[in-house]
XYZ file of C-alpha atoms in Angstrom:
763
model
C 11.259 1.152 -16.090
C 7.873 1.246 -17.666
C 6.250 4.375 -18.878
C 2.733 2.800 -18.644
C 0.500 2.408 -15.773
C 0.793 -0.779 -13.783
C -1.617 -2.713 -11.698
C -0.513 -4.221 -8.548
C -1.346 -4.825 -4.913
C -0.869 -2.683 -1.827
C 2.247 -3.984 0.204
C 0.802 -3.272 3.563
C -2.160 -5.156 5.263
C -3.867 -8.251 4.358
C -6.946 -6.687 2.997
C -5.092 -6.702 -0.436
C -6.311 -3.484 -1.989
C -5.572 -3.152 -5.811
C -3.528 -0.202 -6.820
C -2.674 1.327 -10.127
C 0.629 3.317 -10.463
C 1.905 5.620 -13.059
C 5.241 6.930 -13.636
C 6.003 10.629 -12.261
C 6.292 12.057 -15.763
C 3.353 11.747 -18.249
C 3.035 13.391 -21.559
C 1.180 16.683 -21.259
C 0.941 16.635 -17.400
C 3.006 18.031 -14.757
C 5.476 15.779 -13.015
C 4.189 14.178 -9.849
C 6.347 15.124 -6.847
C 6.454 14.682 -3.147
C 6.455 17.495 -0.682
C 10.199 17.991 -1.103
C 9.818 18.207 -4.885
C 11.323 14.784 -5.699
C 9.498 12.879 -8.517
C 7.411 9.961 -7.215
C 5.071 7.470 -8.963
C 1.413 8.436 -8.673
C -0.623 5.783 -6.755
C -4.484 5.395 -6.929
C -6.780 2.519 -6.286
C -7.400 -0.031 -8.957
C -11.297 0.132 -9.626
C -11.171 -3.352 -11.257
C -9.627 -5.101 -8.411
C -12.310 -7.423 -7.043
C -11.246 -7.006 -3.326
C -11.150 -3.281 -3.013
C -13.122 -1.777 -5.945
C -10.827 1.335 -6.253
C -10.587 2.026 -2.562
C -7.472 2.780 -0.881
C -6.295 4.162 2.577
C -3.733 6.655 3.249
C -0.817 4.024 3.575
C -1.535 2.720 0.202
C -1.870 6.244 -1.319
C 1.467 7.393 -0.011
C 3.382 4.222 -0.408
C 5.437 5.489 -3.384
C 7.086 8.273 -1.262
C 8.997 5.686 0.594
C 10.482 3.878 -2.325
C 13.620 5.873 -2.750
C 14.344 6.812 0.862
C 17.058 5.347 3.017
C 17.631 2.362 0.762
C 20.191 -0.411 1.348
C 21.931 -0.218 -1.935
C 24.926 -2.720 -1.594
C 26.038 -5.775 0.159
C 27.724 -4.894 3.463
C 29.824 -7.246 5.714
C 31.665 -7.022 9.097
C 33.401 -9.615 11.196
C 31.937 -8.431 14.464
C 29.069 -6.287 15.747
C 31.378 -3.748 17.195
C 32.937 -3.213 13.820
C 31.594 -0.892 11.154
C 30.104 -2.390 7.900
C 32.224 -2.316 4.803
C 30.897 -2.653 1.322
C 31.305 -5.866 -0.379
C 30.546 -7.360 -3.740
C 27.565 -9.769 -4.237
C 30.122 -12.698 -4.935
C 31.909 -11.984 -1.648
C 28.745 -11.642 0.316
C 26.987 -14.732 -0.997
C 30.247 -16.821 -0.807
C 30.602 -15.788 2.888
C 26.866 -16.648 3.648
C 27.321 -20.161 1.915
C 30.612 -20.968 3.607
C 29.195 -19.972 7.147
C 26.136 -22.320 6.501
C 28.345 -25.142 5.462
C 30.612 -24.715 8.398
C 27.533 -24.761 10.822
C 26.076 -27.830 9.035
C 29.312 -29.739 9.327
C 29.905 -28.766 13.006
C 26.456 -28.356 14.533
C 24.108 -29.939 12.167
C 20.916 -28.553 10.231
C 19.073 -27.817 13.446
C 21.482 -24.815 13.960
C 20.480 -23.051 10.800
C 17.504 -20.859 10.920
C 15.602 -18.362 8.885
C 13.044 -15.834 9.924
C 11.025 -14.370 7.198
C 8.001 -12.151 6.511
C 4.530 -11.616 4.987
C 6.172 -8.948 3.006
C 7.779 -11.731 0.889
C 5.976 -12.670 -2.197
C 4.857 -16.223 -2.555
C 7.754 -17.186 -4.919
C 10.354 -15.896 -2.398
C 8.647 -17.895 0.308
C 8.499 -21.116 -1.743
C 12.187 -21.029 -2.636
C 13.125 -20.502 0.862
C 11.022 -23.652 2.022
C 12.456 -25.806 -0.635
C 16.126 -24.855 0.490
C 15.645 -25.093 4.188
C 12.942 -27.852 4.729
C 13.819 -29.752 1.512
C 17.478 -29.473 0.719
C 18.965 -28.738 4.114
C 16.658 -30.998 6.183
C 15.567 -28.414 8.701
C 12.087 -27.001 9.357
C 13.685 -24.045 11.116
C 11.784 -21.484 8.818
C 9.472 -19.348 10.848
C 7.946 -15.957 9.933
C 6.260 -13.028 11.623
C 3.058 -14.832 11.031
C 4.059 -16.558 14.268
C 3.356 -13.077 15.985
C 0.449 -12.313 13.867
C -1.718 -15.217 12.388
C -0.628 -18.633 13.866
C -3.500 -18.914 16.246
C -5.887 -18.474 13.267
C -3.990 -21.107 11.364
C -4.194 -23.477 14.325
C -7.934 -22.785 14.997
C -8.794 -23.405 11.202
C -6.735 -26.424 11.114
C -8.160 -27.923 14.294
C -11.773 -27.103 13.565
C -11.995 -27.684 9.886
C -8.872 -29.885 9.064
C -7.231 -27.099 7.004
C -6.103 -23.655 7.044
C -7.811 -21.062 4.988
C -10.482 -18.402 5.735
C -13.790 -19.764 4.451
C -15.278 -16.330 3.726
C -14.968 -13.615 1.149
C -15.491 -9.876 1.051
C -18.760 -10.263 -0.651
C -20.057 -11.571 2.649
C -19.503 -7.993 4.152
C -22.364 -6.860 1.750
C -24.650 -9.761 2.655
C -24.372 -10.233 6.371
C -27.201 -9.644 8.813
C -24.819 -9.380 12.036
C -21.224 -8.580 12.076
C -19.448 -9.848 15.272
C -16.098 -8.183 15.446
C -13.892 -9.215 18.217
C -10.190 -8.414 18.842
C -9.987 -6.022 15.852
C -10.038 -2.418 15.354
C -11.054 -2.903 11.753
C -11.612 0.765 11.122
C -7.973 1.656 11.569
C -6.201 -1.666 10.915
C -8.226 -3.071 7.888
C -9.853 0.303 6.789
C -11.152 -0.841 3.368
C -12.817 -3.861 4.852
C -14.497 -1.709 7.435
C -15.577 0.945 4.940
C -17.310 -1.821 2.929
C -18.999 -3.263 6.046
C -19.949 0.142 7.375
C -21.629 1.106 4.099
C -23.835 -2.127 4.166
C -24.560 -1.397 7.929
C -25.736 2.142 7.373
C -27.774 1.264 4.375
C -29.700 -1.543 6.058
C -31.284 -0.774 9.389
C -31.851 -4.459 10.239
C -28.137 -5.198 10.073
C -26.453 -5.321 13.454
C -22.866 -4.700 14.479
C -21.365 -6.076 17.599
C -17.797 -4.933 18.655
C -15.838 -6.572 21.437
C -12.881 -4.496 22.638
C -11.786 -2.933 26.059
C -11.028 0.306 23.979
C -13.893 2.409 22.530
C -12.000 2.553 19.041
C -13.343 4.005 15.781
C -14.719 0.466 15.092
C -16.633 0.403 18.415
C -18.074 3.907 17.773
C -19.849 2.406 14.619
C -21.412 -0.499 16.548
C -24.927 -1.168 17.680
C -23.343 -2.927 20.708
C -19.977 -2.299 22.129
C -18.890 -4.826 24.562
C -15.875 -3.301 26.606
C -15.063 -6.506 28.214
C -12.090 -6.914 30.686
C -8.889 -7.906 29.143
C -8.618 -11.702 29.232
C -12.281 -12.634 29.377
C -12.894 -13.189 25.626
C -13.457 -17.009 26.329
C -15.883 -16.249 29.100
C -17.962 -13.959 26.781
C -17.808 -16.596 23.848
C -18.835 -19.360 26.063
C -21.515 -17.320 27.557
C -23.121 -16.343 24.305
C -23.008 -20.077 23.401
C -24.618 -20.969 26.703
C -27.563 -18.563 25.926
C -27.871 -20.079 22.357
C -28.172 -23.459 23.790
C -30.487 -22.364 26.541
C -32.831 -20.647 24.006
C -32.683 -23.662 21.689
C -31.298 -21.319 18.889
C -28.996 -23.929 17.561
C -29.185 -26.174 14.523
C -29.217 -29.774 15.735
C -29.564 -31.263 12.370
C -26.253 -29.588 11.236
C -24.689 -30.478 14.585
C -25.570 -34.069 14.328
C -24.687 -34.517 10.676
C -21.828 -32.349 10.050
C -19.868 -32.010 13.219
C -18.090 -33.936 16.017
C -17.399 -33.383 19.622
C -20.373 -31.231 20.464
C -21.168 -32.961 23.732
C -17.828 -31.842 25.123
C -18.478 -28.305 24.068
C -22.070 -28.517 25.578
C -20.595 -29.623 28.869
C -18.071 -26.663 29.144
C -20.755 -23.936 28.336
C -22.974 -25.140 31.029
C -20.493 -23.373 33.489
C -21.052 -19.981 31.852
C -24.553 -18.699 32.696
C -25.197 -15.068 32.210
C -24.636 -13.734 35.820
C -21.326 -15.400 36.040
C -20.141 -14.231 32.605
C -21.355 -10.636 33.022
C -19.437 -10.359 36.393
C -16.235 -11.817 34.918
C -16.407 -9.688 31.754
C -17.462 -6.497 33.576
C -20.567 -5.887 31.424
C -24.289 -6.032 31.961
C -26.393 -9.334 31.727
C -28.633 -7.217 29.248
C -25.675 -6.507 26.960
C -24.575 -10.090 26.941
C -28.203 -11.280 26.100
C -28.478 -8.647 23.425
C -25.390 -10.018 21.748
C -26.870 -13.545 22.033
C -29.996 -12.424 20.661
C -28.531 -10.607 17.582
C -26.651 -13.721 16.692
C -29.658 -15.951 17.205
C -32.061 -13.733 15.370
C -29.663 -13.255 12.347
C -29.877 -15.621 9.342
C -26.357 -14.584 8.282
C -23.645 -13.996 11.081
C -20.143 -12.996 9.929
C -17.505 -12.937 12.668
C -14.354 -10.892 12.109
C -11.254 -11.133 14.243
C -7.478 -10.228 14.214
C -4.618 -9.581 16.627
C -6.764 -9.109 19.791
C -7.803 -12.646 19.526
C -4.823 -14.173 17.943
C -2.073 -12.516 20.042
C -3.070 -14.470 23.247
C -2.025 -17.447 25.338
C -5.605 -18.597 24.646
C -5.452 -17.659 20.967
C -6.311 -20.957 19.413
C -9.002 -21.604 21.999
C -10.555 -18.176 21.237
C -10.554 -18.949 17.435
C -11.988 -22.347 17.849
C -14.795 -21.069 20.098
C -15.581 -18.306 17.582
C -15.940 -21.188 15.049
C -17.926 -23.159 17.554
C -20.666 -20.410 17.632
C -20.883 -20.774 13.799
C -20.963 -24.527 14.005
C -23.678 -24.747 16.690
C -25.936 -22.184 14.461
C -24.961 -23.622 10.934
C -23.596 -20.105 10.184
C -20.934 -21.205 7.649
C -20.639 -22.031 4.019
C -23.401 -19.646 2.858
C -23.331 -16.044 1.734
C -23.005 -13.356 4.484
C -21.753 -15.907 7.162
C -18.894 -17.506 8.538
C -15.766 -17.146 10.702
C -13.406 -14.749 8.883
C -9.783 -14.069 10.225
C -8.613 -10.647 8.907
C -4.920 -11.357 7.910
C -2.279 -8.957 9.235
C 0.535 -8.880 6.462
C -0.262 -8.428 2.558
C 1.164 -11.957 2.016
C 0.844 -13.786 5.127
C -1.677 -16.033 3.441
C 0.730 -16.737 0.697
C 3.184 -17.747 3.289
C 0.799 -20.105 4.928
C 0.090 -21.608 1.575
C 3.793 -22.189 0.974
C 4.603 -23.642 4.367
C 5.916 -20.409 5.784
C 5.825 -21.588 9.376
C 8.066 -24.039 11.257
C 5.309 -26.671 11.458
C 3.844 -26.704 8.059
C 4.778 -27.529 4.401
C 3.701 -26.248 1.008
C 0.001 -26.855 -0.069
C -1.367 -26.711 3.516
C 0.636 -29.764 4.484
C 1.982 -30.380 7.972
C 5.439 -31.519 9.029
C 4.304 -34.311 11.344
C 2.109 -35.984 8.543
C 4.490 -38.705 6.924
C 2.387 -38.852 3.797
C 2.873 -35.046 3.380
C 6.388 -35.297 3.765
C 6.752 -38.222 1.299
C 4.735 -36.266 -1.111
C 7.186 -33.133 -1.065
C 10.229 -35.438 -1.112
C 8.970 -37.322 -4.133
C 8.082 -33.872 -5.887
C 11.280 -32.253 -5.009
C 13.249 -35.481 -5.990
C 14.821 -35.891 -2.527
C 15.739 -39.059 -0.704
C 12.812 -40.445 1.502
C 13.317 -39.236 5.058
C 15.093 -36.054 3.904
C 12.312 -33.710 5.356
C 12.473 -33.734 9.122
C 9.500 -35.050 10.919
C 9.920 -32.672 13.771
C 8.537 -29.052 13.684
C 11.392 -26.520 13.529
C 12.095 -23.642 15.817
C 9.422 -20.867 16.291
C 10.493 -17.179 16.345
C 10.945 -17.383 20.055
C 12.736 -20.746 19.933
C 15.358 -19.047 17.633
C 15.893 -16.517 20.465
C 16.419 -19.078 23.157
C 18.452 -21.085 20.759
C 20.716 -18.071 20.352
C 20.979 -17.926 24.120
C 22.027 -21.422 24.482
C 24.465 -21.435 21.578
C 22.317 -23.883 19.516
C 21.791 -21.637 16.619
C 24.845 -21.034 14.614
C 23.349 -19.062 11.671
C 20.403 -16.883 11.555
C 19.038 -15.481 8.363
C 16.493 -12.671 8.632
C 14.530 -11.439 5.368
C 12.141 -8.622 4.988
C 11.143 -8.158 8.796
C 12.338 -6.210 11.830
C 12.372 -8.443 14.880
C 14.477 -6.094 16.862
C 11.233 -4.126 17.327
C 8.531 -6.683 16.884
C 9.538 -9.545 19.168
C 8.203 -9.840 22.690
C 10.320 -9.479 25.789
C 12.471 -7.172 23.630
C 15.400 -6.555 25.747
C 16.017 -10.239 26.237
C 15.446 -10.759 22.416
C 17.999 -8.060 21.622
C 20.579 -9.604 24.013
C 20.078 -13.042 22.291
C 20.510 -11.267 18.719
C 23.616 -9.620 20.080
C 24.999 -13.163 20.905
C 24.315 -14.610 17.392
C 27.484 -16.064 15.871
C 26.447 -15.061 12.311
C 23.309 -13.062 11.255
C 22.443 -12.301 7.692
C 19.961 -9.466 7.352
C 18.252 -9.237 3.990
C 16.147 -6.061 3.568
C 15.266 -3.001 1.321
C 15.937 -0.224 3.926
C 18.918 0.989 6.051
C 19.032 1.756 8.811
C 16.696 -0.343 10.705
C 16.859 -1.659 14.264
C 17.695 -5.147 13.308
C 20.636 -3.988 11.160
C 22.517 -3.250 14.292
C 22.589 -7.089 14.899
C 23.749 -8.374 11.458
C 27.077 -9.443 10.243
C 26.028 -9.427 6.467
C 23.466 -7.064 5.036
C 21.972 -8.048 1.704
C 20.081 -5.307 -0.250
C 16.703 -6.570 -1.352
C 14.375 -5.301 -4.133
C 10.998 -4.631 -2.624
C 7.516 -4.125 -3.803
C 7.553 -2.229 -7.300
C 11.015 -3.672 -8.062
C 10.206 -7.397 -8.388
C 7.289 -9.379 -9.922
C 5.420 -12.090 -7.851
C 2.159 -13.046 -6.371
C 0.467 -12.311 -3.097
C -2.728 -13.665 -1.529
C -4.997 -11.551 0.490
C -7.518 -12.450 3.319
C -10.243 -13.525 0.945
C -7.974 -15.973 -0.946
C -7.473 -13.725 -3.935
C -4.154 -13.961 -5.659
C -2.792 -10.823 -7.387
C 0.168 -10.651 -9.710
C 2.394 -7.803 -8.516
C 4.315 -6.647 -11.437
C 7.669 -4.725 -11.173
C 7.342 -1.269 -12.504
C 10.795 0.199 -11.503
C 14.249 -0.785 -11.454
C 15.751 -1.838 -8.190
C 18.185 0.698 -6.725
C 21.802 0.132 -6.470
C 22.627 -3.454 -6.478
C 19.340 -4.831 -4.831
C 18.142 -8.199 -6.083
C 14.700 -10.101 -5.601
C 14.642 -12.086 -2.478
C 13.989 -15.351 -4.365
C 17.071 -14.681 -6.441
C 19.296 -14.258 -3.305
C 17.888 -17.490 -1.922
C 18.578 -19.171 -5.211
C 22.146 -18.050 -5.467
C 22.967 -19.342 -1.946
C 21.357 -22.591 -2.699
C 23.463 -23.083 -5.814
C 26.589 -22.183 -3.736
C 25.565 -24.979 -1.338
C 25.482 -27.509 -4.051
C 21.870 -27.687 -4.961
C 22.112 -25.958 -8.373
C 19.788 -28.716 -10.111
C 17.094 -28.051 -7.637
C 16.992 -24.363 -8.253
C 17.144 -23.754 -12.003
C 14.936 -20.701 -11.710
C 15.488 -17.757 -14.089
C 12.132 -16.121 -13.554
C 9.536 -15.734 -10.761
C 7.072 -17.185 -13.108
C 9.020 -20.453 -13.420
C 8.880 -20.697 -9.612
C 5.174 -20.222 -9.534
C 4.515 -22.803 -12.067
C 6.416 -25.291 -10.043
C 4.821 -24.315 -6.663
C 1.241 -24.491 -7.919
C 1.632 -28.137 -8.790
C 1.916 -28.736 -5.009
C -1.467 -27.338 -4.434
C -3.427 -29.513 -6.708
C -6.362 -31.354 -4.949
C -5.474 -29.572 -1.679
C -7.842 -26.983 -0.042
C -5.810 -24.266 -1.401
C -5.764 -25.528 -5.063
C -4.025 -22.944 -7.245
C -3.105 -25.375 -10.043
C -5.096 -23.573 -12.513
C -3.136 -20.153 -11.828
C -0.106 -18.873 -13.685
C 1.621 -15.544 -14.004
C 0.484 -15.369 -17.516
C -3.165 -16.144 -16.616
C -3.002 -13.538 -13.728
C -1.629 -10.994 -16.063
C -4.258 -11.612 -18.706
C -7.409 -12.076 -16.523
C -6.463 -10.008 -13.312
C -6.771 -11.169 -9.727
C -8.347 -14.695 -9.110
C -9.467 -16.353 -6.062
C -8.570 -19.931 -4.910
C -9.533 -22.676 -5.043
C -8.935 -22.378 -8.708
C -7.897 -25.964 -10.010
C -6.630 -26.770 -13.529
C -9.463 -28.704 -14.920
C -7.066 -29.874 -17.878
C -5.393 -32.249 -15.510
C -6.498 -35.849 -15.621
C -3.393 -37.662 -14.352
C -3.330 -38.854 -10.754
C -2.790 -36.126 -8.123
C -0.047 -35.850 -5.492
C -2.789 -36.115 -2.761
C -6.343 -35.570 -2.018
C -7.492 -33.515 1.180
C -10.434 -35.886 1.561
C -10.070 -39.628 2.159
C -12.631 -42.541 1.602
C -14.151 -41.905 5.083
C -14.957 -38.269 4.023
C -16.789 -39.316 0.930
C -18.939 -41.671 2.818
C -19.701 -39.420 5.846
C -23.283 -38.788 6.934
C -22.889 -35.065 6.084
C -22.387 -36.010 2.342
C -26.038 -37.031 2.233
C -27.444 -34.508 4.510
C -29.835 -31.910 3.275
C -27.231 -29.189 3.909
C -24.811 -30.814 1.716
C -26.551 -30.706 -1.675
C -24.485 -27.711 -2.837
C -21.568 -27.105 -5.260
C -18.310 -26.031 -4.091
C -17.449 -22.678 -5.398
C -14.328 -20.437 -5.126
C -15.886 -17.532 -3.204
C -16.553 -19.565 -0.107
C -15.150 -22.718 1.267
C -17.156 -25.671 2.772
C -20.504 -24.752 0.796
C -21.106 -28.663 0.664
C -20.572 -28.947 4.424
C -17.865 -31.375 3.900
C -14.693 -30.663 5.632
C -11.047 -32.015 5.002
C -11.007 -33.998 8.235
C -10.809 -37.872 8.308
C -14.535 -38.247 8.721
C -15.588 -35.142 6.747
C -17.014 -33.449 9.808
C -15.993 -30.002 11.555
C -14.852 -30.341 15.096
C -16.013 -28.631 18.066
C -13.338 -27.404 20.560
C -14.092 -27.362 24.265
C -12.168 -24.845 26.266
C -12.696 -23.308 29.565
C -11.309 -19.732 30.082
C -7.952 -19.345 31.558
C -7.492 -15.613 31.558
C -4.293 -13.571 31.004
C -0.911 -15.287 31.094
C 0.142 -12.298 33.195
C -2.856 -10.832 35.130
C -2.527 -7.565 37.025
C -1.517 -7.754 40.680
C -0.868 -5.168 43.477
C 2.620 -4.445 42.265
C 1.523 -4.088 38.564
C -1.991 -3.249 38.894
C -2.796 -2.191 35.272
C -3.157 -4.145 32.046
C -1.254 -2.834 29.073
C -2.665 -3.624 25.530
C -0.805 -2.715 22.483
C -2.028 -2.178 18.832
C -1.635 -0.319 15.540
C -2.594 3.211 14.480
C -4.476 4.057 11.169
C -1.484 5.622 9.325
C 1.390 3.518 10.569
C 2.505 0.025 9.716
C 4.280 -2.269 11.944
C 7.845 -1.024 12.690
C 7.752 2.183 10.561
C 10.314 0.856 7.978
C 8.295 2.429 5.268
C 5.607 4.674 7.022
C 8.090 6.364 9.179
C 9.842 7.729 6.060
C 6.600 9.396 4.736
C 6.056 12.886 5.839
C 2.090 12.889 5.696
C 1.972 9.758 7.997
C 4.536 11.144 10.489
C 2.502 14.157 10.667
C -0.580 12.170 11.373
C 1.238 10.324 14.229
C 4.022 12.501 15.371
C 4.883 10.502 18.487
C 3.867 7.584 20.661
C 1.555 7.976 23.583
C -0.122 6.166 26.380
C -4.009 6.008 26.725
C -5.208 6.150 30.425
C -8.624 6.356 31.661
C -9.606 9.741 33.519
C -10.236 7.639 36.817
C -6.793 6.122 36.814
C -5.181 9.326 35.733
C -6.740 11.148 38.662
C -5.671 8.526 41.207
C -2.079 8.948 39.894
C -2.224 12.688 39.392
C -1.429 12.453 35.751
C -2.791 15.038 33.307
C -2.944 15.220 29.471
C 0.545 15.133 27.913
C 2.286 14.496 31.190
C 5.041 11.973 30.847
C 4.388 8.475 32.431
C 6.957 5.826 32.881
C 5.505 2.274 32.310
C 7.060 -0.493 34.169
C 6.950 -4.349 33.887
C 8.965 -7.206 35.130
C 10.996 -7.025 31.889
C 11.615 -3.543 31.066
C 10.429 0.258 30.893
C 9.314 2.637 28.490
C 8.165 6.354 28.547
C 5.184 8.001 26.888
C 3.255 11.178 26.981
C -0.192 10.656 28.429
C -3.676 10.691 26.581
C -6.338 10.870 29.176
C -9.493 9.342 27.462
C -12.765 7.600 28.325
C -12.155 5.475 25.172
C -9.960 3.067 27.312
C -11.576 1.069 30.031
C -10.589 1.649 33.725
C -7.535 -0.345 34.702
C -6.440 -0.723 31.125
C -3.886 1.204 29.074
C -2.915 1.363 25.654
C 0.271 2.118 23.672
C 0.857 1.800 19.835
C 3.426 -0.740 18.805
C 5.095 1.120 15.895
C 7.997 2.900 17.677
C 11.410 1.210 17.724
C 14.679 2.751 18.761
C 15.176 4.456 15.555
C 11.992 6.553 15.745
C 11.758 7.501 19.471
C 13.921 6.866 22.567
C 12.540 4.680 25.216
C 9.066 4.008 23.638
C 9.226 0.466 22.542
C 6.051 -1.300 23.433
C 7.604 -4.720 23.299
C 10.043 -3.872 25.831
C 7.133 -4.192 28.129
C 5.491 -7.357 26.753
C 6.354 -11.076 27.684
C 6.771 -14.086 25.610
C 4.172 -16.456 27.061
C 2.471 -18.007 24.358
C -0.575 -20.141 23.206
C 0.325 -23.759 23.856
C -1.121 -24.808 20.550
C -0.371 -21.926 18.070
C 2.944 -20.913 20.064
C 1.770 -17.437 19.330
C 3.047 -14.912 21.997
C 0.457 -12.881 24.106
C 1.386 -9.599 22.621
C -1.755 -7.940 23.546
C -1.735 -7.894 27.277
C 0.639 -7.627 30.187
C 0.728 -6.433 33.695
C 2.133 -2.821 34.239
C 2.717 -0.146 36.780
C 2.552 3.613 35.892
C 4.830 6.156 37.347
C 4.175 9.833 36.636
C 7.272 11.732 35.769
C 7.974 15.343 36.651
C 9.295 17.643 33.855
C 12.661 17.778 35.738
C 13.040 13.829 35.504
C 12.194 13.714 31.732
C 15.533 13.693 30.014
C 15.624 15.897 26.986
C 16.366 12.950 24.706
C 12.687 11.764 25.072
C 11.704 15.025 23.507
C 13.350 14.637 20.174
C 11.520 14.819 16.978
C 10.642 10.954 16.181
C 12.921 10.834 13.328
C 15.781 12.446 15.237
C 16.322 9.925 18.057
C 19.999 9.364 19.124
C 20.004 5.840 17.659
C 18.666 7.079 14.341
C 21.102 9.881 14.031
C 23.981 7.592 14.943
C 23.001 4.957 12.460
C 22.617 7.519 9.594
C 26.126 8.584 10.200
C 27.621 5.106 9.585
């Protein structure tokens, strides 16, 4: 354990704020303690970090309070789920995992082995897992909670630009003339990003902020224009804005002609979205629609920001591509203050995307279906030709259906909590219950998912292992370990490596340090859009966080691949007046050449399809879900921090006063929410901040933290056909007010004293 301060990265959202932590005891100073008097590390913002400049939100400021609470300290095993766990040695547990995998490979084949990972993993963890599953085992069955979070953004970027990767940077927050925020409560979910944008907005009267959200969130409160559209009408709005830009001639025809393709198809689609039609469908005024389009058309630098409200949709990819369309038709990309900027959810979801951490992609922004990409990986990993499967693996939901049919024989879950986060949760739990063999690798116990595991492997978490993470603006930070893992906990990459060696792949996994893993991995990024070949642990330790692309200029040997082929080099855009720029690391596509076969960005043409499950007479309300400022996902960390629990003591449901009056619901009355899949109960918050006909519940409370308050017991698993991301943001519900006599006392327990939590702690 170090006695010096350590610079690292916040392990919560994708903003990627730099933190500086110091030990509890310092010479000449009182020991830093939590509210119970326990010594804890002191956390403050790192003023030198380029992404956050010393700012930090309540989650980052209090993260150290969770590090020693309810930790999984030793490997645990059991033969069946109705038995208690017993402590095991690492040798026993790892041998068991390896033998189960070998047996399933021999009896069912590699498609029966699945791993479900997390944006909480470091890049080195991700890479080792990809090499093991996609390389050595020949299965692409590695998916992560990015499937529930960012896969629509991935698909949208890849289809529009030819590659994943947000093209913007945080400096654009200080330079934009118009911020268009859609499907994101940025103030609560990415607060440091919002604070920076808000400061710029307040300082410059000409800067406009448009917020699109059915709720009047803290983000919407700060907007010049809040468009409280009906749920499911995002595509109507976006196409409607495009229609007006086209009608007004507020488009860049030179850019469209020289640097894009497929504009005629998009132009035909938007003809069907005149203002009177769009305003009626969206439930907004024509004046407000025209104001939004006018703000966009009159701004020299438009920056769009979006998150789960766009991605978690059956139209997720279409929405992302149509946002990009608006930028392409007005040439609002590749320049300071402008561009389509996806705000990443998890701290290293970007690193996961870079290393191939979804079932259809491979390291270095490669794709499974591309034979050249597979061949490059096979050569680099020294595997036989054809070893990497040409078929995308199972998504998170495909794993669930595979458990239902018996086609999944081993499920390995690492650093995530799907027994709370998956949609159609009761069905998902029933499938997890049927799993023949589940390995659960996490830092905390109990969690909801631990109840479905046969083997528990204690993982070292943030603060206890060294590795890299990439944030939303492509900045890579080295997160140094600064405390000793408790008990027998091991870094995730080390656990993956030790199982790989037991499976007979020792020569492929010679790693002794995370630095050696990273050194191998970055070679695979050379000459890709996400080129990090110039990065190393040593350089990051010396120079601090660095943004990609960051190529190693010392290389003069042939590269594995190039993202641009000869047709790209000769595209018209290469000689266009826009393209006379030098590519830099702050922004992508500043030369207006894109990693597509012809070097052009591609318009997508989509009509609005609406919600996958619209309201009807039996289920007349739309339920939307989301995050709160203080909590993080399923509360595995934040639920163990007193200050945050006091901020958000219990779940709730927001209901508009008109709807509450019609149902005779008053503030704090208990309401049962019913869908076709399940039910949940919440106390009511009657507020005009929610649109009529829409309700909202936070998604943080699983069975350990409150009884009968699981948001995803209500949601469905219908997904975007292109990104395969479930529509977690909207489902049809009915509301039933409950009298005091009907509310069972168990629903009134303190959030950390639910029956399930108390029972788990007694194991």
